[in-house]
Amino acid sequence: MSTPHPTERPASVGFAEALRFWLKLGFISFGGPAGQIAIMHAELVERRRWISEKRFLHALNYCMLLPGPEAQQLATYIGWLMHRSWGGIVAGGLFVLPSLFILIALSWVYLAFGNVPVVAGLFYGIKPAVTALVLHAAHRIGTRALKNGWMWGIAAASFVAIFAFDTPFPAIVAVAALIGWLGSRHAPAVFALGGGHSGAHQGYGPALIDDNTPTPAHARFSRAHLLKVLAVGAGLWLAVMGALLAWQGWDATLTQMGWFFTKAALLTFGGAYAVLPYVYQGAVETFQWLSGTQMIDGLALGETTPGPLIMVVAFVGFVGGWQQAVLGQDALFLGASLAATLVTFFTFLPSFVFILAGGPLVETTHGKLGFTAPLSAITAAVVGVILNLALFFAYHVWWPQGWDGRFDAASALITVAATVALFRFKTGVFSLLGACAAIGLGITLLR
């Protein structure tokens, strides 16, 4: 017998109560974007009824059209809708800060004790699992994005471009967007967004922000508000970047990290897995802040901590800051922590600006094909890029010393087993990584 839905609207939610919830969410937001969105839906739509499902899905659809981590942006959006700009800043900030502190601590353990057999064994098992997770991400995004032959063609072309010709990720995104824009004019049916988050539930009872609740005054479009938020966002960016330039100069590691991760933040269409190839190209190949193996280890840490997966950039910043000794050899931890914090700031600042400034404006374009078609094409291209990333990880895990070294059969078997667990048995990320870590530790200790 089903439980009847409540008939009374919830009491208004104060800023302090909302703050406590957003802080809790920052510590329990495991499971990647899908898991984090599911947690927010269960808490905000079903249990607390702060927002109706229709309004929740409307906000989510908007966030999925933006570059950046959609779950963090969704939290920012709902916080902004409920308690104005400061509500959005608190919700989005607390979604990220616990993960930053945890990753700084884990990154220090990784660098200080990474050669200890127990730690090395855990990572030996986790890295093959990460390879399977990236492959699964390509499949998951592909099933949503590759709806016809044209989309398959875009994905295949992007794979060839980055695999065979080492084409920069921004160029792939730009060409895909152009194809989508042209397609919206000449073949609109091909580039219409398919699937997505739609079809709201019948309801869980009246919500504080219900289907028919008028848009609050602060969430309506205002040119003055738009210019104010853009000015504050640009001012914050210029202040921090200007301070780094004055302190260390343009070629310094911290300054280059700030500039690089600003660009990365504007290219994260399709989630964290989409931008990882770009981060790899810059952080590993161009700047050599860390090695390819360390990049895989960082992704493993990112998968096991709460918060957006894109928080792997904090690990990149920490390791790069440590190895480049940005504050000198006597302050390795402090310098690495500063680098991780700066990288996080530059990565997430655009997300706040997109929500606080663009929310009312971009909602007016929602559902218009000229706006969504380029994003459809970009998402298709991202599938090919992520597949290339999976092959890159597999190569580094299976042949740790390069093609001329030995083939690591144990790592390959763990990858295959993890892939079967994900695709066939739908194993959760946390359980999968825990099991693979235990297997890796056992193999290491028995050798």
Short mmCIF file of C-alpha atoms in Angstrom, two decimals:
data_model
loop_
_atom_site.label_atom_id
_atom_site.label_comp_id
_atom_site.label_asym_id
_atom_site.label_seq_id
_atom_site.Cartn_x
_atom_site.Cartn_y
_atom_site.Cartn_z
CA MET A 1 0.00 0.00 0.00
CA SER A 2 1.53 3.31 -1.09
CA THR A 3 1.94 6.18 1.32
CA PRO A 4 -0.35 9.13 0.46
CA HIS A 5 1.40 12.31 -0.56
CA PRO A 6 1.41 15.18 1.96
CA THR A 7 -1.16 17.86 1.28
CA GLU A 8 0.38 20.80 3.14
CA ARG A 9 3.15 22.98 1.79
CA PRO A 10 6.41 22.80 3.79
CA ALA A 11 7.34 25.67 6.07
CA SER A 12 9.71 28.26 4.64
CA VAL A 13 13.39 27.34 4.89
CA GLY A 14 15.77 29.74 6.59
CA PHE A 15 19.28 30.43 5.35
CA ALA A 16 20.86 28.64 8.35
CA GLU A 17 18.82 25.47 7.76
CA ALA A 18 19.74 25.48 4.08
CA LEU A 19 23.42 26.03 4.97
CA ARG A 20 23.40 22.94 7.20
CA PHE A 21 21.96 20.85 4.37
CA TRP A 22 24.46 22.08 1.77
CA LEU A 23 27.32 21.32 4.18
CA LYS A 24 25.97 17.79 4.71
CA LEU A 25 25.61 17.33 0.95
CA GLY A 26 29.27 18.26 0.45
CA PHE A 27 30.32 15.28 2.59
CA ILE A 28 27.88 12.68 1.18
CA SER A 29 27.94 13.52 -2.54
CA PHE A 30 29.56 10.30 -3.77
CA GLY A 31 28.77 8.47 -6.98
CA GLY A 32 29.64 10.97 -9.69
CA PRO A 33 27.07 13.32 -11.30
CA ALA A 34 24.34 10.67 -11.54
CA GLY A 35 24.70 9.70 -7.89
CA GLN A 36 24.92 13.31 -6.71
CA ILE A 37 21.84 14.34 -8.68
CA ALA A 38 19.98 11.31 -7.30
CA ILE A 39 20.90 12.34 -3.72
CA MET A 40 19.66 15.89 -4.31
CA HIS A 41 16.44 14.62 -5.87
CA ALA A 42 15.78 12.30 -2.92
CA GLU A 43 16.53 15.01 -0.36
CA LEU A 44 15.13 18.16 -1.99
CA VAL A 45 12.22 16.84 -4.06
CA GLU A 46 11.02 13.73 -2.26
CA ARG A 47 11.87 14.17 1.43
CA ARG A 48 12.15 17.89 2.18
CA ARG A 49 9.98 19.15 -0.72
CA TRP A 50 11.95 22.36 -1.09
CA ILE A 51 11.41 22.28 -4.86
CA SER A 52 8.99 20.40 -7.12
CA GLU A 53 10.23 17.74 -9.49
CA LYS A 54 9.27 19.77 -12.54
CA ARG A 55 11.25 22.80 -11.33
CA PHE A 56 14.13 20.53 -10.28
CA LEU A 57 14.31 18.95 -13.76
CA HIS A 58 13.98 22.34 -15.43
CA ALA A 59 17.01 23.55 -13.46
CA LEU A 60 18.91 20.34 -14.25
CA ASN A 61 18.24 20.66 -17.99
CA TYR A 62 19.66 24.18 -17.88
CA CYS A 63 22.77 23.08 -16.00
CA MET A 64 23.38 20.28 -18.50
CA LEU A 65 23.63 22.87 -21.28
CA LEU A 66 26.52 24.65 -19.56
CA PRO A 67 30.19 23.82 -19.36
CA GLY A 68 31.13 22.72 -15.87
CA PRO A 69 30.03 20.09 -13.33
CA GLU A 70 26.23 19.90 -13.63
CA ALA A 71 25.63 18.54 -10.12
CA GLN A 72 27.56 21.39 -8.47
CA GLN A 73 25.82 23.90 -10.74
CA LEU A 74 22.43 22.37 -9.89
CA ALA A 75 23.15 22.86 -6.17
CA THR A 76 24.20 26.45 -6.91
CA TYR A 77 21.04 27.02 -8.95
CA ILE A 78 18.67 25.74 -6.27
CA GLY A 79 20.52 27.65 -3.55
CA TRP A 80 20.27 30.80 -5.68
CA LEU A 81 16.57 30.25 -6.38
CA MET A 82 15.87 29.85 -2.65
CA HIS A 83 18.16 32.46 -1.06
CA ARG A 84 19.44 34.79 -3.75
CA SER A 85 23.10 35.08 -4.75
CA TRP A 86 24.56 34.24 -1.33
CA GLY A 87 22.40 31.13 -1.21
CA GLY A 88 23.87 30.01 -4.53
CA ILE A 89 27.44 30.80 -3.47
CA VAL A 90 27.05 28.86 -0.21
CA ALA A 91 25.37 25.85 -1.89
CA GLY A 92 27.93 25.62 -4.68
CA GLY A 93 30.90 26.38 -2.42
CA LEU A 94 30.02 23.77 0.19
CA PHE A 95 29.55 21.23 -2.60
CA VAL A 96 33.25 21.65 -3.40
CA LEU A 97 35.13 22.63 -0.21
CA PRO A 98 34.93 19.29 1.68
CA SER A 99 36.31 17.54 -1.39
CA LEU A 100 39.15 20.07 -1.64
CA PHE A 101 40.26 19.52 1.96
CA ILE A 102 39.99 15.73 1.64
CA LEU A 103 41.94 15.69 -1.62
CA ILE A 104 44.71 17.88 -0.20
CA ALA A 105 45.12 15.41 2.66
CA LEU A 106 45.00 12.35 0.38
CA SER A 107 47.39 13.94 -2.12
CA TRP A 108 49.90 14.55 0.66
CA VAL A 109 49.59 10.91 1.78
CA TYR A 110 50.05 9.84 -1.84
CA LEU A 111 53.24 11.86 -2.33
CA ALA A 112 54.69 11.20 1.13
CA PHE A 113 53.86 7.48 1.38
CA GLY A 114 53.14 6.40 -2.20
CA ASN A 115 56.11 4.04 -2.24
CA VAL A 116 54.99 2.22 0.92
CA PRO A 117 53.96 -1.30 -0.18
CA VAL A 118 50.43 -1.06 1.26
CA VAL A 119 49.68 2.24 -0.49
CA ALA A 120 51.35 1.10 -3.72
CA GLY A 121 49.32 -2.11 -3.62
CA LEU A 122 46.03 -0.27 -3.23
CA PHE A 123 46.79 1.92 -6.23
CA TYR A 124 47.95 -1.10 -8.22
CA GLY A 125 44.41 -2.45 -8.06
CA ILE A 126 42.60 0.88 -8.40
CA LYS A 127 44.30 2.04 -11.62
CA PRO A 128 42.96 -0.81 -13.81
CA ALA A 129 39.49 -0.11 -12.37
CA VAL A 130 39.79 3.56 -13.40
CA THR A 131 40.49 2.41 -16.96
CA ALA A 132 37.22 0.46 -16.90
CA LEU A 133 35.37 3.45 -15.42
CA VAL A 134 36.52 5.73 -18.24
CA LEU A 135 35.43 3.17 -20.84
CA HIS A 136 32.07 2.89 -19.07
CA ALA A 137 31.73 6.68 -19.13
CA ALA A 138 32.25 6.69 -22.90
CA HIS A 139 29.52 4.05 -23.24
CA ARG A 140 27.15 5.88 -20.90
CA ILE A 141 27.50 9.21 -22.70
CA GLY A 142 27.46 7.50 -26.09
CA THR A 143 24.13 5.77 -25.51
CA ARG A 144 22.59 9.17 -24.85
CA ALA A 145 24.39 11.17 -27.55
CA LEU A 146 24.94 8.87 -30.55
CA LYS A 147 21.36 8.72 -31.81
CA ASN A 148 22.10 8.51 -35.56
CA GLY A 149 24.84 7.99 -38.11
CA TRP A 150 25.87 11.64 -38.14
CA MET A 151 26.54 11.59 -34.40
CA TRP A 152 28.50 8.35 -34.73
CA GLY A 153 30.52 10.01 -37.49
CA ILE A 154 31.34 13.02 -35.31
CA ALA A 155 32.44 10.72 -32.48
CA ALA A 156 34.63 8.66 -34.83
CA ALA A 157 36.18 11.77 -36.36
CA SER A 158 36.99 13.23 -32.95
CA PHE A 159 38.63 9.94 -31.90
CA VAL A 160 40.81 9.88 -35.02
CA ALA A 161 41.68 13.56 -34.61
CA ILE A 162 42.96 13.21 -31.06
CA PHE A 163 44.38 9.67 -31.36
CA ALA A 164 46.14 9.89 -34.72
CA PHE A 165 46.82 13.63 -35.05
CA ASP A 166 46.99 14.76 -31.41
CA THR A 167 44.52 17.55 -32.19
CA PRO A 168 44.02 19.91 -29.21
CA PHE A 169 40.75 19.34 -27.39
CA PRO A 170 39.56 22.99 -27.78
CA ALA A 171 39.87 22.65 -31.57
CA ILE A 172 37.74 19.49 -31.51
CA VAL A 173 35.09 21.27 -29.43
CA ALA A 174 35.09 24.30 -31.76
CA VAL A 175 34.71 22.22 -34.93
CA ALA A 176 31.95 20.09 -33.36
CA ALA A 177 30.07 23.22 -32.27
CA LEU A 178 30.32 24.64 -35.80
CA ILE A 179 29.01 21.38 -37.28
CA GLY A 180 26.10 21.45 -34.81
CA TRP A 181 25.27 25.07 -35.60
CA LEU A 182 25.27 24.38 -39.34
CA GLY A 183 23.28 21.22 -38.74
CA SER A 184 20.58 23.14 -36.86
CA ARG A 185 19.97 25.09 -40.07
CA HIS A 186 20.26 22.35 -42.68
CA ALA A 187 19.41 19.09 -40.87
CA PRO A 188 17.57 20.04 -37.67
CA ALA A 189 16.18 16.54 -37.00
CA VAL A 190 19.71 15.11 -36.84
CA PHE A 191 20.86 17.47 -34.10
CA ALA A 192 17.74 17.63 -31.91
CA LEU A 193 18.54 16.67 -28.33
CA GLY A 194 17.27 13.19 -27.62
CA GLY A 195 16.47 11.60 -24.30
CA GLY A 196 17.53 13.79 -21.44
CA HIS A 197 15.87 14.46 -18.16
CA SER A 198 12.17 14.76 -18.75
CA GLY A 199 8.93 13.27 -17.75
CA ALA A 200 8.42 14.49 -14.22
CA HIS A 201 6.90 12.24 -11.57
CA GLN A 202 3.29 12.75 -10.58
CA GLY A 203 4.50 14.60 -7.49
CA TYR A 204 5.46 14.16 -3.87
CA GLY A 205 3.02 16.68 -2.46
CA PRO A 206 3.15 20.48 -2.53
CA ALA A 207 6.67 21.91 -2.59
CA LEU A 208 8.05 25.14 -1.24
CA ILE A 209 8.97 26.11 -4.82
CA ASP A 210 6.15 24.37 -6.65
CA ASP A 211 5.32 24.02 -10.35
CA ASN A 212 3.22 27.18 -10.35
CA THR A 213 5.21 29.20 -7.82
CA PRO A 214 6.07 32.53 -9.51
CA THR A 215 9.73 33.07 -10.30
CA PRO A 216 11.17 35.13 -7.44
CA ALA A 217 12.08 38.71 -8.30
CA HIS A 218 15.81 38.10 -7.91
CA ALA A 219 15.66 35.24 -10.48
CA ARG A 220 14.07 37.32 -13.23
CA PHE A 221 16.28 38.73 -15.93
CA SER A 222 17.73 42.14 -15.17
CA ARG A 223 20.41 43.76 -17.28
CA ALA A 224 21.77 45.59 -14.26
CA HIS A 225 22.07 42.35 -12.28
CA LEU A 226 23.68 40.57 -15.23
CA LEU A 227 26.32 43.30 -15.60
CA LYS A 228 26.93 43.37 -11.85
CA VAL A 229 27.59 39.62 -11.60
CA LEU A 230 29.79 39.66 -14.71
CA ALA A 231 31.75 42.57 -13.29
CA VAL A 232 32.23 40.86 -9.90
CA GLY A 233 33.25 37.57 -11.55
CA ALA A 234 35.70 39.28 -13.91
CA GLY A 235 36.99 41.42 -11.03
CA LEU A 236 37.71 38.38 -8.86
CA TRP A 237 39.49 36.64 -11.71
CA LEU A 238 41.56 39.72 -12.57
CA ALA A 239 42.43 40.35 -8.91
CA VAL A 240 43.79 36.83 -8.34
CA MET A 241 45.49 36.57 -11.73
CA GLY A 242 46.93 40.07 -11.35
CA ALA A 243 48.30 39.19 -7.92
CA LEU A 244 49.98 36.07 -9.34
CA LEU A 245 51.46 38.08 -12.21
CA ALA A 246 52.81 40.75 -9.88
CA TRP A 247 54.15 38.18 -7.42
CA GLN A 248 55.68 35.53 -9.68
CA GLY A 249 55.36 36.63 -13.32
CA TRP A 250 53.63 35.10 -16.33
CA ASP A 251 55.87 32.05 -16.75
CA ALA A 252 55.59 30.93 -13.11
CA THR A 253 53.86 27.64 -12.37
CA LEU A 254 51.01 29.14 -10.32
CA THR A 255 50.22 31.76 -12.97
CA GLN A 256 50.24 29.19 -15.76
CA MET A 257 48.00 26.92 -13.68
CA GLY A 258 45.52 29.77 -13.23
CA TRP A 259 45.39 30.51 -16.95
CA PHE A 260 45.27 26.85 -17.99
CA PHE A 261 42.46 25.87 -15.63
CA THR A 262 40.45 28.94 -16.56
CA LYS A 263 40.43 27.61 -20.13
CA ALA A 264 39.66 24.10 -18.89
CA ALA A 265 36.65 25.40 -16.96
CA LEU A 266 35.13 26.75 -20.17
CA LEU A 267 35.53 23.45 -22.03
CA THR A 268 33.89 20.97 -19.65
CA PHE A 269 30.85 20.22 -21.83
CA GLY A 270 29.84 16.64 -21.12
CA GLY A 271 31.20 16.43 -17.58
CA ALA A 272 34.58 15.78 -16.02
CA TYR A 273 35.49 12.86 -18.27
CA ALA A 274 35.17 15.19 -21.26
CA VAL A 275 37.74 17.69 -19.99
CA LEU A 276 40.22 15.11 -18.65
CA PRO A 277 41.90 14.67 -22.07
CA TYR A 278 42.48 18.43 -22.21
CA VAL A 279 43.84 18.46 -18.65
CA TYR A 280 46.08 15.53 -19.56
CA GLN A 281 47.39 17.26 -22.68
CA GLY A 282 48.28 20.38 -20.74
CA ALA A 283 49.28 19.12 -17.30
CA VAL A 284 51.18 16.01 -18.41
CA GLU A 285 52.46 16.69 -21.92
CA THR A 286 52.81 20.46 -22.18
CA PHE A 287 53.69 21.64 -18.65
CA GLN A 288 54.81 18.29 -17.18
CA TRP A 289 53.37 19.14 -13.77
CA LEU A 290 52.82 15.42 -13.19
CA SER A 291 53.27 12.11 -15.00
CA GLY A 292 50.66 10.05 -16.85
CA THR A 293 50.74 7.45 -14.09
CA GLN A 294 50.15 10.13 -11.45
CA MET A 295 47.21 11.43 -13.51
CA ILE A 296 45.59 7.99 -13.34
CA ASP A 297 46.24 7.85 -9.59
CA GLY A 298 44.63 11.27 -9.19
CA LEU A 299 41.52 10.15 -11.04
CA ALA A 300 41.35 7.13 -8.72
CA LEU A 301 41.41 9.46 -5.70
CA GLY A 302 38.79 11.68 -7.29
CA GLU A 303 36.49 8.68 -7.80
CA THR A 304 36.70 7.73 -4.10
CA THR A 305 36.03 11.17 -2.57
CA PRO A 306 32.81 13.20 -2.34
CA GLY A 307 32.22 16.15 -4.65
CA PRO A 308 32.48 16.62 -8.42
CA LEU A 309 34.87 14.32 -10.25
CA ILE A 310 36.45 17.40 -11.84
CA MET A 311 37.98 17.96 -8.40
CA VAL A 312 40.78 15.76 -9.75
CA VAL A 313 42.20 19.13 -10.82
CA ALA A 314 42.98 19.80 -7.13
CA PHE A 315 45.19 16.71 -7.16
CA VAL A 316 46.86 17.94 -10.36
CA GLY A 317 47.48 21.30 -8.72
CA PHE A 318 48.79 19.76 -5.50
CA VAL A 319 51.20 17.37 -7.21
CA GLY A 320 52.33 20.05 -9.66
CA GLY A 321 52.84 22.57 -6.87
CA TRP A 322 54.79 20.02 -4.83
CA GLN A 323 57.03 18.85 -7.66
CA GLN A 324 57.65 22.37 -8.95
CA ALA A 325 58.29 23.59 -5.36
CA VAL A 326 56.25 26.74 -6.04
CA LEU A 327 57.08 28.19 -2.60
CA GLY A 328 60.50 26.61 -2.28
CA GLN A 329 61.82 23.28 -1.00
CA ASP A 330 61.19 24.29 2.63
CA ALA A 331 57.44 24.77 2.08
CA LEU A 332 56.40 21.90 -0.18
CA PHE A 333 53.09 21.17 1.54
CA LEU A 334 52.12 24.84 1.80
CA GLY A 335 53.01 25.49 -1.83
CA ALA A 336 51.14 22.40 -3.02
CA SER A 337 48.06 23.31 -0.95
CA LEU A 338 48.13 26.85 -2.39
CA ALA A 339 48.36 25.43 -5.92
CA ALA A 340 45.41 23.06 -5.29
CA THR A 341 43.33 25.92 -3.88
CA LEU A 342 44.13 28.26 -6.78
CA VAL A 343 43.35 25.56 -9.34
CA THR A 344 39.99 24.93 -7.65
CA PHE A 345 39.22 28.67 -7.63
CA PHE A 346 39.94 29.12 -11.34
CA THR A 347 38.07 25.93 -12.27
CA PHE A 348 34.84 26.73 -10.42
CA LEU A 349 34.60 30.52 -10.67
CA PRO A 350 33.00 30.35 -14.16
CA SER A 351 30.35 27.91 -12.87
CA PHE A 352 29.15 30.44 -10.31
CA VAL A 353 29.11 33.19 -12.93
CA PHE A 354 27.13 31.02 -15.36
CA ILE A 355 24.42 30.36 -12.75
CA LEU A 356 24.21 33.72 -11.01
CA ALA A 357 24.44 35.81 -14.18
CA GLY A 358 23.15 33.54 -16.89
CA GLY A 359 20.32 31.67 -15.16
CA PRO A 360 17.50 34.06 -16.07
CA LEU A 361 19.01 34.83 -19.48
CA VAL A 362 19.82 31.33 -20.72
CA GLU A 363 16.48 29.88 -19.58
CA THR A 364 14.83 31.97 -22.30
CA THR A 365 16.81 30.02 -24.94
CA HIS A 366 16.07 26.57 -23.47
CA GLY A 367 14.70 24.20 -26.08
CA LYS A 368 15.74 26.36 -29.06
CA LEU A 369 17.57 24.17 -31.54
CA GLY A 370 20.05 26.84 -32.61
CA PHE A 371 21.31 26.85 -29.03
CA THR A 372 21.16 23.12 -28.25
CA ALA A 373 22.38 21.63 -31.56
CA PRO A 374 26.03 22.69 -31.08
CA LEU A 375 25.90 21.05 -27.64
CA SER A 376 24.56 17.83 -29.16
CA ALA A 377 27.48 17.76 -31.59
CA ILE A 378 30.00 18.57 -28.85
CA THR A 379 28.65 15.72 -26.71
CA ALA A 380 29.05 13.32 -29.63
CA ALA A 381 32.64 14.47 -30.15
CA VAL A 382 33.31 14.02 -26.44
CA VAL A 383 32.50 10.29 -26.76
CA GLY A 384 35.41 9.82 -29.15
CA VAL A 385 37.72 11.86 -26.94
CA ILE A 386 36.85 9.82 -23.83
CA LEU A 387 37.41 6.56 -25.72
CA ASN A 388 40.91 7.81 -26.56
CA LEU A 389 41.44 8.58 -22.86
CA ALA A 390 40.46 5.01 -21.96
CA LEU A 391 43.04 3.66 -24.40
CA PHE A 392 45.67 6.01 -22.96
CA PHE A 393 44.97 4.76 -19.43
CA ALA A 394 44.97 1.12 -20.58
CA TYR A 395 48.37 1.57 -22.23
CA HIS A 396 49.96 3.11 -19.13
CA VAL A 397 48.44 0.48 -16.82
CA TRP A 398 49.10 -2.61 -18.95
CA TRP A 399 52.56 -1.56 -20.17
CA PRO A 400 53.86 0.53 -17.23
CA GLN A 401 57.40 0.66 -18.71
CA GLY A 402 56.21 1.40 -22.26
CA TRP A 403 55.84 -0.86 -25.30
CA ASP A 404 59.36 -2.21 -24.80
CA GLY A 405 58.57 -3.28 -21.22
CA ARG A 406 56.65 -6.30 -20.03
CA PHE A 407 52.88 -6.69 -20.38
CA ASP A 408 51.23 -6.58 -16.94
CA ALA A 409 48.74 -9.44 -17.25
CA ALA A 410 47.39 -9.00 -13.69
CA SER A 411 46.45 -5.37 -14.37
CA ALA A 412 44.79 -6.35 -17.63
CA LEU A 413 42.74 -9.04 -15.87
CA ILE A 414 41.63 -6.56 -13.19
CA THR A 415 40.56 -4.15 -15.97
CA VAL A 416 38.54 -6.87 -17.72
CA ALA A 417 36.91 -7.96 -14.46
CA ALA A 418 36.07 -4.35 -13.54
CA THR A 419 34.59 -3.78 -17.01
CA VAL A 420 32.37 -6.86 -16.67
CA ALA A 421 31.31 -5.74 -13.17
CA LEU A 422 30.28 -2.30 -14.49
CA PHE A 423 28.54 -3.37 -17.69
CA ARG A 424 27.06 -6.72 -16.67
CA PHE A 425 26.40 -6.39 -12.94
CA LYS A 426 26.00 -2.58 -12.63
CA THR A 427 28.43 -2.50 -9.69
CA GLY A 428 28.67 0.83 -7.88
CA VAL A 429 31.84 2.91 -8.26
CA PHE A 430 32.73 2.84 -4.56
CA SER A 431 32.26 -0.94 -4.25
CA LEU A 432 34.20 -1.55 -7.46
CA LEU A 433 37.18 0.56 -6.39
CA GLY A 434 37.22 -1.03 -2.94
CA ALA A 435 37.24 -4.55 -4.35
CA CYS A 436 39.93 -3.75 -6.92
CA ALA A 437 42.07 -2.03 -4.28
CA ALA A 438 41.89 -5.13 -2.10
CA ILE A 439 42.84 -7.36 -5.06
CA GLY A 440 45.75 -5.08 -5.93
CA LEU A 441 46.98 -5.08 -2.35
CA GLY A 442 46.81 -8.88 -2.23
CA ILE A 443 48.77 -9.27 -5.48
CA THR A 444 51.43 -6.80 -4.32
CA LEU A 445 51.93 -8.44 -0.92
CA LEU A 446 52.13 -11.94 -2.46
CA ARG A 447 54.84 -11.00 -4.93
#
